[in-house]
JSON list of N, CA and C in Angstrom, two decimals:
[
{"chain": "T", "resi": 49, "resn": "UNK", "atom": "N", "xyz": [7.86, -20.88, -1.64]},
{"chain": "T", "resi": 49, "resn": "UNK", "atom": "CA", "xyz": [8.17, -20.83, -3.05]},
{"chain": "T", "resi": 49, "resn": "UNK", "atom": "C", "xyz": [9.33, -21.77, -3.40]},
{"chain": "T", "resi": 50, "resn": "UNK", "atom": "N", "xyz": [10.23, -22.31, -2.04]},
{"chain": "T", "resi": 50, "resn": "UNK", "atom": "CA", "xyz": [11.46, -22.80, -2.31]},
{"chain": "T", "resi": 50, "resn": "UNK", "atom": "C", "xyz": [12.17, -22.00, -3.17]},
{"chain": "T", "resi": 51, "resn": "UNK", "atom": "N", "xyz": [12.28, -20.83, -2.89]},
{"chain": "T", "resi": 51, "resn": "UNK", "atom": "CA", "xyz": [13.57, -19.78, -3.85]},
{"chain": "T", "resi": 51, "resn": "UNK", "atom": "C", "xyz": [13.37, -18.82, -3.16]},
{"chain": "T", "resi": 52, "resn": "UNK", "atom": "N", "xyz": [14.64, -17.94, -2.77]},
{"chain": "T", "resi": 52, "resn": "UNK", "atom": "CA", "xyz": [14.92, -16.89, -2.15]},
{"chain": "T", "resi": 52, "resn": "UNK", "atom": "C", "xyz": [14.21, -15.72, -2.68]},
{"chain": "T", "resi": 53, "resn": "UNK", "atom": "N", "xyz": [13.29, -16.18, -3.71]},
{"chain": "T", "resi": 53, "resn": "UNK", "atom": "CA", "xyz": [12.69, -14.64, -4.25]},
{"chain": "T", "resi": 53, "resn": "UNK", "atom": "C", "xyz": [11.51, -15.37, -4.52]},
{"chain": "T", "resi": 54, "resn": "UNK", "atom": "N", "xyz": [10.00, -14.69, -4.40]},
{"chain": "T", "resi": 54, "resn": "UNK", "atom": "CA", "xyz": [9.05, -15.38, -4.92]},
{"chain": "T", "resi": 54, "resn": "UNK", "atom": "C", "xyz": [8.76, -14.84, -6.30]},
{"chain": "T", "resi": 55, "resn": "UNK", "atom": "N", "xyz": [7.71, -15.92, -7.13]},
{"chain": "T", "resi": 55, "resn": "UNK", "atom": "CA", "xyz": [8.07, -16.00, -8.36]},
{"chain": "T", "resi": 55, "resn": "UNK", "atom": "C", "xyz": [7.04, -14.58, -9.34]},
{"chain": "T", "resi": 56, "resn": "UNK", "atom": "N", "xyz": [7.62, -14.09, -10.52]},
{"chain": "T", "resi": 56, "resn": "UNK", "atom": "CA", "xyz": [6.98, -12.84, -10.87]},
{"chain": "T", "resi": 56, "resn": "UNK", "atom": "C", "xyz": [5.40, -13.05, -10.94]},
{"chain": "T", "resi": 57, "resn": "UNK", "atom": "N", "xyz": [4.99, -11.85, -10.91]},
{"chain": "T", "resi": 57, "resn": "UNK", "atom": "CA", "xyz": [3.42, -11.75, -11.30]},
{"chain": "T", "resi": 57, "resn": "UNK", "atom": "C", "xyz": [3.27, -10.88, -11.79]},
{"chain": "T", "resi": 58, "resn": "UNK", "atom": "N", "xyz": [1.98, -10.80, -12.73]},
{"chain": "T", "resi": 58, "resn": "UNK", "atom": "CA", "xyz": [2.26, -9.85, -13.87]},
{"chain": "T", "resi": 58, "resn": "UNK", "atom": "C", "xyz": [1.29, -9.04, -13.64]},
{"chain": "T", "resi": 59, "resn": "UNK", "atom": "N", "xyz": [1.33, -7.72, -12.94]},
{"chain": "T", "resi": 59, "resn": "UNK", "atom": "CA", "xyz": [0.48, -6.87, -12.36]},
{"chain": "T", "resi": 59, "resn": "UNK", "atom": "C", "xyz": [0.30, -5.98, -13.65]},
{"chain": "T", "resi": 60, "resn": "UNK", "atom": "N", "xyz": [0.36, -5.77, -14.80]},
{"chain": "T", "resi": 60, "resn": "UNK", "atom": "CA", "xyz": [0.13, -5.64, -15.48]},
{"chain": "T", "resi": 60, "resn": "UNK", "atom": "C", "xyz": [-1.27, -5.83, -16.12]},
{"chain": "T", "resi": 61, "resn": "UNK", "atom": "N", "xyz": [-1.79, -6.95, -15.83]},
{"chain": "T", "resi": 61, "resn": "UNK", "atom": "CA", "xyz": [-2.91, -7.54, -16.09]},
{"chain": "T", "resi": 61, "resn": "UNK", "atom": "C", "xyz": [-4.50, -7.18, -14.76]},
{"chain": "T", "resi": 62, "resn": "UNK", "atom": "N", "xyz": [-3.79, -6.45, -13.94]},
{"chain": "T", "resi": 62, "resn": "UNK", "atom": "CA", "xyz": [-4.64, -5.87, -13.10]},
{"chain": "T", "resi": 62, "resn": "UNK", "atom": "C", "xyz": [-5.42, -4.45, -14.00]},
{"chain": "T", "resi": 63, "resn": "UNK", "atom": "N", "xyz": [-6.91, -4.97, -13.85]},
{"chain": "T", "resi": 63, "resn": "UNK", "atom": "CA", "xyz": [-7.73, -3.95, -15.30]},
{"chain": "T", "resi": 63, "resn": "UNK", "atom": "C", "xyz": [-7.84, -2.45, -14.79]},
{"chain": "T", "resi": 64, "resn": "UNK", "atom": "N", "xyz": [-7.48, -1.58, -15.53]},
{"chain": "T", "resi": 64, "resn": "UNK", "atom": "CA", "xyz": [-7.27, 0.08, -15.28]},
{"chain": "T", "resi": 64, "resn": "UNK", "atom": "C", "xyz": [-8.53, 0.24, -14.67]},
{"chain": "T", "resi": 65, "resn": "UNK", "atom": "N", "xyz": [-9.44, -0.70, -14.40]},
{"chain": "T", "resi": 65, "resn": "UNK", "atom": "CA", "xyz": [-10.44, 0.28, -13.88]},
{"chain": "T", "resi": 65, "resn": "UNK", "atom": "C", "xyz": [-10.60, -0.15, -12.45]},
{"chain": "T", "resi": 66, "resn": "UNK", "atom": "N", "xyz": [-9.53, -1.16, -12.06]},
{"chain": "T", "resi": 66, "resn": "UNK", "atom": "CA", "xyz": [-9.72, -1.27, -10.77]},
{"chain": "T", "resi": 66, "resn": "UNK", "atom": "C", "xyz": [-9.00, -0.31, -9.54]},
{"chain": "T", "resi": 67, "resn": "UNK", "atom": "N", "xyz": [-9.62, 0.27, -8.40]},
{"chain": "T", "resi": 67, "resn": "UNK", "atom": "CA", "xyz": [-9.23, 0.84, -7.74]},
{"chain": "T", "resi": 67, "resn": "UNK", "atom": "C", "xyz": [-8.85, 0.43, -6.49]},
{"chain": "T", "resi": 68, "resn": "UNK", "atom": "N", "xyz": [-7.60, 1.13, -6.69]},
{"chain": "T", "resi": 68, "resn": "UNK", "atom": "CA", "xyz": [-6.48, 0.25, -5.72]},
{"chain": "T", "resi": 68, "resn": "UNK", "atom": "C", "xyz": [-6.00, 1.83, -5.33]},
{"chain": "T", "resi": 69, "resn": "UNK", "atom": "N", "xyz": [-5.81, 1.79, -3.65]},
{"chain": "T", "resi": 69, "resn": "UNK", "atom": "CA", "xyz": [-5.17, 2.68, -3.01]},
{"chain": "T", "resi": 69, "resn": "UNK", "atom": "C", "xyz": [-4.69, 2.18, -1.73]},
{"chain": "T", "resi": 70, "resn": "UNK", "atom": "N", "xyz": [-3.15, 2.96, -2.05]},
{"chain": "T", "resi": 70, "resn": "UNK", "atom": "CA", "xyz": [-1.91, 2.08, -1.21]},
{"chain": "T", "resi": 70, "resn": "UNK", "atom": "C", "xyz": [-1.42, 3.04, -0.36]},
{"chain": "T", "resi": 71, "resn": "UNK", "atom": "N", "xyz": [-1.42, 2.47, 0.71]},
{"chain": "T", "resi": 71, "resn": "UNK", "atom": "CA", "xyz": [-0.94, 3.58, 2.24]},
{"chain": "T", "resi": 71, "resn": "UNK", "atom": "C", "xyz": [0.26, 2.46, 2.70]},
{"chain": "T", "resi": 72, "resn": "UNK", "atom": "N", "xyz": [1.28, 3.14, 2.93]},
{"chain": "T", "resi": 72, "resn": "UNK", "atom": "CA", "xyz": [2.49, 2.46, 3.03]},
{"chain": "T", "resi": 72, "resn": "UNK", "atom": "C", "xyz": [3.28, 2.60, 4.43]},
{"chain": "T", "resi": 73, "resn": "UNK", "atom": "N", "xyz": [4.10, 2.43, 4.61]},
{"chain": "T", "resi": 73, "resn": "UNK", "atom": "CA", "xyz": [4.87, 3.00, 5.97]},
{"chain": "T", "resi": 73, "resn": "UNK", "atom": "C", "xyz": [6.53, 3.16, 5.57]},
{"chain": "T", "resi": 74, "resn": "UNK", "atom": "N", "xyz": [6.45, 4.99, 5.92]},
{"chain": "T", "resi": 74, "resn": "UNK", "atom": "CA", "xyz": [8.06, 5.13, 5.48]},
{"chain": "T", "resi": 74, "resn": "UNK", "atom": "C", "xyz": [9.06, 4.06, 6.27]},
{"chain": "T", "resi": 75, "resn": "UNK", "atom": "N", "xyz": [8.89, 3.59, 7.41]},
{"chain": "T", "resi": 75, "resn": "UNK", "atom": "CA", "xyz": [9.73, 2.89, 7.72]},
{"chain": "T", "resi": 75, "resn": "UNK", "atom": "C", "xyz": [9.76, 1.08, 7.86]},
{"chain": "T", "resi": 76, "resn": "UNK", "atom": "N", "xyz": [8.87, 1.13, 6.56]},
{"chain": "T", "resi": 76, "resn": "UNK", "atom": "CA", "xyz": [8.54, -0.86, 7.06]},
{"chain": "T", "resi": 76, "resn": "UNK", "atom": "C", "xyz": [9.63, -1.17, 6.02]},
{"chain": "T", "resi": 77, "resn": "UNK", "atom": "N", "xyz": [10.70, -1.95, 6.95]},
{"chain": "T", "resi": 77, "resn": "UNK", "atom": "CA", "xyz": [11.40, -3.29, 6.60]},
{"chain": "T", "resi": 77, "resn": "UNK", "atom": "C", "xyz": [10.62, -4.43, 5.67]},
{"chain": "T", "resi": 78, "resn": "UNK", "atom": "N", "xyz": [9.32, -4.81, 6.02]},
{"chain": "T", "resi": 78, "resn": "UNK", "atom": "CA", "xyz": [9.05, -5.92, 4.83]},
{"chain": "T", "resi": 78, "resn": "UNK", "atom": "C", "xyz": [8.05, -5.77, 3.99]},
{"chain": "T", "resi": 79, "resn": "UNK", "atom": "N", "xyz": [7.57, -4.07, 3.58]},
{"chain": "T", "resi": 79, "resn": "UNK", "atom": "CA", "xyz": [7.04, -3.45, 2.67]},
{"chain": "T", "resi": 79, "resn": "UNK", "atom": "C", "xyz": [7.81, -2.37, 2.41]},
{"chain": "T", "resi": 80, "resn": "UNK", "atom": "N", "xyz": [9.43, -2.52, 2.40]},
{"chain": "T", "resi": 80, "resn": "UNK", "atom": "CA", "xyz": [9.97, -0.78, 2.16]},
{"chain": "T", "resi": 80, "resn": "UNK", "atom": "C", "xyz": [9.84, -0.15, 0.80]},
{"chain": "T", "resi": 81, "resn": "UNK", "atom": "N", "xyz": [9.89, 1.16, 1.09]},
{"chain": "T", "resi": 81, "resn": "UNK", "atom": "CA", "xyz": [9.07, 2.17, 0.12]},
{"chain": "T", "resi": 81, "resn": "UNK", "atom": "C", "xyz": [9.83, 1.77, -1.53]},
{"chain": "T", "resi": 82, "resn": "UNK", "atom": "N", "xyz": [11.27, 1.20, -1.58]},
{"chain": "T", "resi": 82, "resn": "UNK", "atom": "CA", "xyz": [11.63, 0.94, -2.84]},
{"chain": "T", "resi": 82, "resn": "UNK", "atom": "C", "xyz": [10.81, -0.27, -3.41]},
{"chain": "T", "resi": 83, "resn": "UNK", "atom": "N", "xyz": [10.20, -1.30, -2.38]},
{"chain": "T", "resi": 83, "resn": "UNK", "atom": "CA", "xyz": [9.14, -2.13, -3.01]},
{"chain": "T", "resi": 83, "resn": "UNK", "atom": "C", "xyz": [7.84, -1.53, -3.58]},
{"chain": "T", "resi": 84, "resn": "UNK", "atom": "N", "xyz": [7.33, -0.97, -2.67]},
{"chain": "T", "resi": 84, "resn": "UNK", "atom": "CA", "xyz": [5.87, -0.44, -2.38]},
{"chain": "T", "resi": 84, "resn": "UNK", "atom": "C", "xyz": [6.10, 0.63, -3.77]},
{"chain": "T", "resi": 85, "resn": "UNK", "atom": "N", "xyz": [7.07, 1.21, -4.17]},
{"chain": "T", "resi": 85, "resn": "UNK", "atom": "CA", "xyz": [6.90, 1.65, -5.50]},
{"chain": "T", "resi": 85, "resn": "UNK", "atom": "C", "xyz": [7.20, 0.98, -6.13]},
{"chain": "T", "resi": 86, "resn": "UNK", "atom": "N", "xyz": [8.11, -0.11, -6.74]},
{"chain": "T", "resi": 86, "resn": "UNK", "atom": "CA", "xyz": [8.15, -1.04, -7.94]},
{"chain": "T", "resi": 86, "resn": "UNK", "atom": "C", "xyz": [6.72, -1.50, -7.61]},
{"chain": "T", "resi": 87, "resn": "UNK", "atom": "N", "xyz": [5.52, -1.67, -6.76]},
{"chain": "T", "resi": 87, "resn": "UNK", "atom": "CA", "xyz": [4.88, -2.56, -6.82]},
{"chain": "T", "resi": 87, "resn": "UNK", "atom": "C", "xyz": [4.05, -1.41, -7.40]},
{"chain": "T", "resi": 88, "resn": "UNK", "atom": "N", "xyz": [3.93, -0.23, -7.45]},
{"chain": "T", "resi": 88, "resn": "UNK", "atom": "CA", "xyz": [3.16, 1.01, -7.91]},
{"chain": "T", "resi": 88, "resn": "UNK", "atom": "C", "xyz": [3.40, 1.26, -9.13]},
{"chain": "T", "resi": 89, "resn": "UNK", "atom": "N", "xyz": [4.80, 1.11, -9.87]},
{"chain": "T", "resi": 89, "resn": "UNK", "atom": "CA", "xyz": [5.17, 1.17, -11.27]},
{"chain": "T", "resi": 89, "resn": "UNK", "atom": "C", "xyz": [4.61, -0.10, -11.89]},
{"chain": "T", "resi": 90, "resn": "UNK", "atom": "N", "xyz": [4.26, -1.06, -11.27]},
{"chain": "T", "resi": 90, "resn": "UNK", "atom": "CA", "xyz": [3.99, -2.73, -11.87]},
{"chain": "T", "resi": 90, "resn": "UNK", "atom": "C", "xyz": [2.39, -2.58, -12.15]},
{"chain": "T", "resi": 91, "resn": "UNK", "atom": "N", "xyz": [1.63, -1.57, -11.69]},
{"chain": "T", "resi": 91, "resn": "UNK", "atom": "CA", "xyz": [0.40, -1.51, -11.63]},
{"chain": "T", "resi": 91, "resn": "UNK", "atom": "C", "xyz": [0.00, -0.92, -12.86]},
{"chain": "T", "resi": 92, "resn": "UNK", "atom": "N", "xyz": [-0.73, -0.79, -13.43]},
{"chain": "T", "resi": 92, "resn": "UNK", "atom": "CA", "xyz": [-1.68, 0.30, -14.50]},
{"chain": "T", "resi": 92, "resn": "UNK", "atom": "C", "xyz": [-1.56, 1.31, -13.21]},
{"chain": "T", "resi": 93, "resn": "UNK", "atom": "N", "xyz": [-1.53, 2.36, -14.15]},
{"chain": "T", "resi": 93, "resn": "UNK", "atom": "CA", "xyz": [-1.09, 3.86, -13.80]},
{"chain": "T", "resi": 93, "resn": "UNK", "atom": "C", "xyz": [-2.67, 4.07, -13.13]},
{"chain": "T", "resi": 94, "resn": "UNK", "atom": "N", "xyz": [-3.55, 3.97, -14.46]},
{"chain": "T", "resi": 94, "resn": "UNK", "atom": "CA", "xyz": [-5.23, 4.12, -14.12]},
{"chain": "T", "resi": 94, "resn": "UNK", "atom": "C", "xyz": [-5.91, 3.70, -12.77]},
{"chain": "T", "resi": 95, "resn": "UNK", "atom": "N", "xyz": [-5.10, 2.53, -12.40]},
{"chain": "T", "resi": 95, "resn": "UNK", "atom": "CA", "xyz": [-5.54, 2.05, -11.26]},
{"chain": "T", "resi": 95, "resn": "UNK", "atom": "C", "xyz": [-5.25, 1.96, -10.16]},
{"chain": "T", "resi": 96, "resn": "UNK", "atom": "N", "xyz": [-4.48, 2.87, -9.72]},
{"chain": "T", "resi": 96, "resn": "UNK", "atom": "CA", "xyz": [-4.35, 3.55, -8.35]},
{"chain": "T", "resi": 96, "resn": "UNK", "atom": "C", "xyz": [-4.97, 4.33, -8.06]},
{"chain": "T", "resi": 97, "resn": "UNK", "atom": "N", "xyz": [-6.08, 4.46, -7.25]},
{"chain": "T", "resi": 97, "resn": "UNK", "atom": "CA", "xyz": [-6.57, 5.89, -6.82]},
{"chain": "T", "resi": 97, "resn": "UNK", "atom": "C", "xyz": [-5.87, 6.92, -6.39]},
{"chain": "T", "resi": 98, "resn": "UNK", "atom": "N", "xyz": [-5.17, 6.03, -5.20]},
{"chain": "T", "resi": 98, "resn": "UNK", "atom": "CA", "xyz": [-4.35, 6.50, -4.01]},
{"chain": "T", "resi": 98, "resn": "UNK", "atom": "C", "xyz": [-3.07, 6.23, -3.70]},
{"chain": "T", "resi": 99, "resn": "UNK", "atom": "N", "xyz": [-1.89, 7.34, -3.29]},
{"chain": "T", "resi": 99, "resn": "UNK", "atom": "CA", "xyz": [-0.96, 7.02, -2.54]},
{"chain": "T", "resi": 99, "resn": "UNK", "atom": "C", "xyz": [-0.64, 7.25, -1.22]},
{"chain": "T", "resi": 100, "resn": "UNK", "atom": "N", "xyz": [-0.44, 7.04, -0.26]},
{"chain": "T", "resi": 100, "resn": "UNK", "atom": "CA", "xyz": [-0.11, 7.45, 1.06]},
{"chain": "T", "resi": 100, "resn": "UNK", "atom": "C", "xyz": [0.21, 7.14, 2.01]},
{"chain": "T", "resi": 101, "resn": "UNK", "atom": "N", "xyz": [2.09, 7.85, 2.12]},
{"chain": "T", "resi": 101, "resn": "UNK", "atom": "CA", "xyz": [3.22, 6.88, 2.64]},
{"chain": "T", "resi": 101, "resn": "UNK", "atom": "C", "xyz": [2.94, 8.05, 4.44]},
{"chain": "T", "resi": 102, "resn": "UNK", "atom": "N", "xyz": [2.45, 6.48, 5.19]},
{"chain": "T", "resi": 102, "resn": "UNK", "atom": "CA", "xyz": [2.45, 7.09, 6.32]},
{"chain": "T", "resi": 102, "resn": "UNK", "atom": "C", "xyz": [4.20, 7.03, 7.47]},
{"chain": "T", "resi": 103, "resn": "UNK", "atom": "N", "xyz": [4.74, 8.30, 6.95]},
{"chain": "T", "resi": 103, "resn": "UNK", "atom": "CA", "xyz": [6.04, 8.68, 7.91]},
{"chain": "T", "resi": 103, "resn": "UNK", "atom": "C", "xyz": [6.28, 8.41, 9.19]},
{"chain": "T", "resi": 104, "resn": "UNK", "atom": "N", "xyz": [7.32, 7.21, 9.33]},
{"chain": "T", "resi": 104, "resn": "UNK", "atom": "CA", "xyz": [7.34, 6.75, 10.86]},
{"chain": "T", "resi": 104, "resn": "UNK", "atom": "C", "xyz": [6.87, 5.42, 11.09]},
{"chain": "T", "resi": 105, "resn": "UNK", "atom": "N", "xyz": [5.87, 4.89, 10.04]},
{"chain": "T", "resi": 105, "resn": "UNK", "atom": "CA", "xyz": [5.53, 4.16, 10.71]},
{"chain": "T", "resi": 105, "resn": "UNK", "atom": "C", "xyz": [6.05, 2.34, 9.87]},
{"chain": "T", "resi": 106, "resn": "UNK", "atom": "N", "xyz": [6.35, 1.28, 10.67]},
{"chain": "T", "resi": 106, "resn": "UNK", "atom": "CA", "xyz": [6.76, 0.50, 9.97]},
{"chain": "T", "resi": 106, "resn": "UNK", "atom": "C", "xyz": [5.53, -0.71, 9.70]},
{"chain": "T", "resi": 107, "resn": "UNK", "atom": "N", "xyz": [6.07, -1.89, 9.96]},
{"chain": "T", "resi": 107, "resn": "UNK", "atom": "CA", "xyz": [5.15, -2.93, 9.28]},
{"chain": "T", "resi": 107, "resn": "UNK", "atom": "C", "xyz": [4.11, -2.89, 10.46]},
{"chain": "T", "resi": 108, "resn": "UNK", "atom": "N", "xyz": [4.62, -3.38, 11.48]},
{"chain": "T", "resi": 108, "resn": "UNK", "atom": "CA", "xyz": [3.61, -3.56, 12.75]},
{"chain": "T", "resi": 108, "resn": "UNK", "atom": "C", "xyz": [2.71, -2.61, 13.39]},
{"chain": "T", "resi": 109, "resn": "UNK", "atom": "N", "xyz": [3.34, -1.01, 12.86]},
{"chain": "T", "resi": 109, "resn": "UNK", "atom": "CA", "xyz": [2.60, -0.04, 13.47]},
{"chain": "T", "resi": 109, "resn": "UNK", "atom": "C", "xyz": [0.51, 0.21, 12.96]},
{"chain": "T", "resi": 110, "resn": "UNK", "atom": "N", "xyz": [0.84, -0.98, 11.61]},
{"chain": "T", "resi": 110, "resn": "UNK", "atom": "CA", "xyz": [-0.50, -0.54, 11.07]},
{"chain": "T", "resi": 110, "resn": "UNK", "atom": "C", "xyz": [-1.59, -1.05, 11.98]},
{"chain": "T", "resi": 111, "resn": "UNK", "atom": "N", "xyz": [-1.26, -2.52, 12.27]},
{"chain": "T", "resi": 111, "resn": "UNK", "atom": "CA", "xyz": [-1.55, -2.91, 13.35]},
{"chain": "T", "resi": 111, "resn": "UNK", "atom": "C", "xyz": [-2.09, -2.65, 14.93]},
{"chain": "T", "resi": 112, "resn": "UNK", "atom": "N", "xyz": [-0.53, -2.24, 15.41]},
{"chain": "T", "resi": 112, "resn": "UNK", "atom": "CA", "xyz": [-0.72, -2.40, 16.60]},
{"chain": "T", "resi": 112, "resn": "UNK", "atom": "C", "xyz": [-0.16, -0.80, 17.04]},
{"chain": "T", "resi": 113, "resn": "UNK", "atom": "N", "xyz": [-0.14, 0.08, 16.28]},
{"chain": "T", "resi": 113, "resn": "UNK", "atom": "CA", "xyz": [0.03, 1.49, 16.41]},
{"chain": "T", "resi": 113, "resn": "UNK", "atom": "C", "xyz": [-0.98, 2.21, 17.52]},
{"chain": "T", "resi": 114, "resn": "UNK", "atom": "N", "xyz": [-0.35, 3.10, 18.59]},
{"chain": "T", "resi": 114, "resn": "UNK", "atom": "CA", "xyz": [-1.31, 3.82, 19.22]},
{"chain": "T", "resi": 114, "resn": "UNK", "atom": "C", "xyz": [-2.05, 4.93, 18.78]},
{"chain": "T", "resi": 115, "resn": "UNK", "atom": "N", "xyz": [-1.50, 5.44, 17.45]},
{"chain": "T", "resi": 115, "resn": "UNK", "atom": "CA", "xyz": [-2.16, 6.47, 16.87]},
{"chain": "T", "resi": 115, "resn": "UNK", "atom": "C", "xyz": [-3.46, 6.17, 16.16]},
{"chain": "T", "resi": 116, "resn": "UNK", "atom": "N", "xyz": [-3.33, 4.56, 15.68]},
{"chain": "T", "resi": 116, "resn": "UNK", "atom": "CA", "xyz": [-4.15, 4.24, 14.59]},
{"chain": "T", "resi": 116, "resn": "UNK", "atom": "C", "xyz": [-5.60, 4.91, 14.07]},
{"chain": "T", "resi": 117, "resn": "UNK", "atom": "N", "xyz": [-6.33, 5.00, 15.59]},
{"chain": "T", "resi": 117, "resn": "UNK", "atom": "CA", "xyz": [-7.29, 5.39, 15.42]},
{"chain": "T", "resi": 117, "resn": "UNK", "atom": "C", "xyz": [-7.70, 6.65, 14.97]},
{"chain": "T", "resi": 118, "resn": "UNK", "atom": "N", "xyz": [-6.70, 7.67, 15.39]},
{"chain": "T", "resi": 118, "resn": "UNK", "atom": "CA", "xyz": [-6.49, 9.27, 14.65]},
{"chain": "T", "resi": 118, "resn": "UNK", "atom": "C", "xyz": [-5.79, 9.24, 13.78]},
{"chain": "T", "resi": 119, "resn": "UNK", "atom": "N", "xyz": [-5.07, 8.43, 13.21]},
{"chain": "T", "resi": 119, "resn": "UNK", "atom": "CA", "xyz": [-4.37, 8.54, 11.97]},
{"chain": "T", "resi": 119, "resn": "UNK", "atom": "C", "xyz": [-5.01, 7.96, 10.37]},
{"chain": "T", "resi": 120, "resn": "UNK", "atom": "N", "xyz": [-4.86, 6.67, 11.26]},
{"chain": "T", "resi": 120, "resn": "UNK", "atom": "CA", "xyz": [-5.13, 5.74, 9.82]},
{"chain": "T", "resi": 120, "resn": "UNK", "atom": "C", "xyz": [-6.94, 5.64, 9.73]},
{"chain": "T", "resi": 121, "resn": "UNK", "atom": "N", "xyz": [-7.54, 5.66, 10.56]},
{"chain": "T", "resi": 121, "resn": "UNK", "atom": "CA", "xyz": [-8.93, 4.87, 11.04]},
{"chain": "T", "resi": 121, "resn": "UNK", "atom": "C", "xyz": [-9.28, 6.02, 9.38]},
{"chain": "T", "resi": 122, "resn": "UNK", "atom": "N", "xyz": [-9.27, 7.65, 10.39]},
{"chain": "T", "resi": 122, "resn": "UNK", "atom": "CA", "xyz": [-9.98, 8.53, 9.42]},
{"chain": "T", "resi": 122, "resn": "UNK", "atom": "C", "xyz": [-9.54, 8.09, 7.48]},
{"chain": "T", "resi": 123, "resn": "UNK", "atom": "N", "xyz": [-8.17, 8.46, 7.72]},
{"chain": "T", "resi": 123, "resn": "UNK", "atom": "CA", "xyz": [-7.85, 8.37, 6.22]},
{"chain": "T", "resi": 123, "resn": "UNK", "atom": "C", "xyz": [-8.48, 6.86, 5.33]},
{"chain": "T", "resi": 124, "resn": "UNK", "atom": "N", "xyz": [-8.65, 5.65, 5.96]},
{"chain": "T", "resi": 124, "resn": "UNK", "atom": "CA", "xyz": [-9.40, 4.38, 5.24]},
{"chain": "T", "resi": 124, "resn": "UNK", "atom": "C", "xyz": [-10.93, 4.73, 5.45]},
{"chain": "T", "resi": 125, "resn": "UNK", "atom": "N", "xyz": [-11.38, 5.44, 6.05]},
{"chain": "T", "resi": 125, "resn": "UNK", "atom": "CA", "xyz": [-13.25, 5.45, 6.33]},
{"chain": "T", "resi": 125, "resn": "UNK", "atom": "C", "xyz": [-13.41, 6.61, 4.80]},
{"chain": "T", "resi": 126, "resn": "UNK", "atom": "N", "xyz": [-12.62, 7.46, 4.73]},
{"chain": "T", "resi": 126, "resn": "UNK", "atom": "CA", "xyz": [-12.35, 8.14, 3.60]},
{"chain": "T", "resi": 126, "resn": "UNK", "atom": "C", "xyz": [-12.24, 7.92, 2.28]},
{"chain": "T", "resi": 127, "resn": "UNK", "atom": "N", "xyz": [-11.05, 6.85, 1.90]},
{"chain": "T", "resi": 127, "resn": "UNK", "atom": "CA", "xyz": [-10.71, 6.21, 1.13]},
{"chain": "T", "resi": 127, "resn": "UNK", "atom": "C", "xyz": [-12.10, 5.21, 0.63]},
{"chain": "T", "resi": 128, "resn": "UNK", "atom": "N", "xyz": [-12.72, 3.87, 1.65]},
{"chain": "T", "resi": 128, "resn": "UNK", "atom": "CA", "xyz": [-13.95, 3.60, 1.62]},
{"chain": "T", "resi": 128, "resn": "UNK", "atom": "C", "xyz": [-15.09, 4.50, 0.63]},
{"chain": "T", "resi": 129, "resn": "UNK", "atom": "N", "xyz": [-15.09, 5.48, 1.42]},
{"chain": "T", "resi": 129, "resn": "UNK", "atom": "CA", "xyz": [-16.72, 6.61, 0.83]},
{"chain": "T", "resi": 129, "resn": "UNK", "atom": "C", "xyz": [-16.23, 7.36, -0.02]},
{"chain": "T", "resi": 130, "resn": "UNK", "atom": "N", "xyz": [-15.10, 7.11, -0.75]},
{"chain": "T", "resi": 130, "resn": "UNK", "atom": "CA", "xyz": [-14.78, 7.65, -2.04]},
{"chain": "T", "resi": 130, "resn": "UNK", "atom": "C", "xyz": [-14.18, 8.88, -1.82]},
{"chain": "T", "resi": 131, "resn": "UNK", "atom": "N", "xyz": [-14.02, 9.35, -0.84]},
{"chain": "T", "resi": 131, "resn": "UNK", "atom": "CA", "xyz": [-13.58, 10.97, -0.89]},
{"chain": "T", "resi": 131, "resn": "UNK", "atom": "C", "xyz": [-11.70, 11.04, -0.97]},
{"chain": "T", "resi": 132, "resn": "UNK", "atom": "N", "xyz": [-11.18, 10.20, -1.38]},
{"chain": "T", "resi": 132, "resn": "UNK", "atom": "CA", "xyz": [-9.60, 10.04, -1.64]},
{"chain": "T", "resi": 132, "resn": "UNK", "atom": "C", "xyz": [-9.66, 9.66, -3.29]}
]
């Protein structure tokens, strides 16, 4: 961006009927939860399905987490087939 901050976007303009659901990690450094909610207040209200701040885990764990598969796998196959 050449600037210590990249430049605004106007999430605003994201249409209420799109569904957006956000699983976060209480402990990620370069998604922390005071972002991951301004980025939730920046949204249409309408268009979040979902919230769900997974405790413990930070940026890399979504990744390369040993739980993933009992944790996260179920809750996105979910999210997917509509049942979140």
């Amino acid at each position: 961006y050449g600037t210590p901050t990249p430049p605004p976007y106007n999430l605003s303009s994201v249409p209420k009927s799109a569904s957006i659901s956000l699983i976060s990690g209480g402990r990620d450094a370069l998604a922390d939860p005071p972002d991951v909610s301004l980025l939730a207040s920046s949204l249409p209200k309408e268009a979040i399905r979902s919230w769900q701040v997974v405790e413990g885990y930070d940026h890399a764990a979504f990744t390369w987490g040993s739980d993933g598969a009992s944790l996260l796998f179920p809750l996105v196959l979910k999210l997917l087939a509509g049942d979140v």
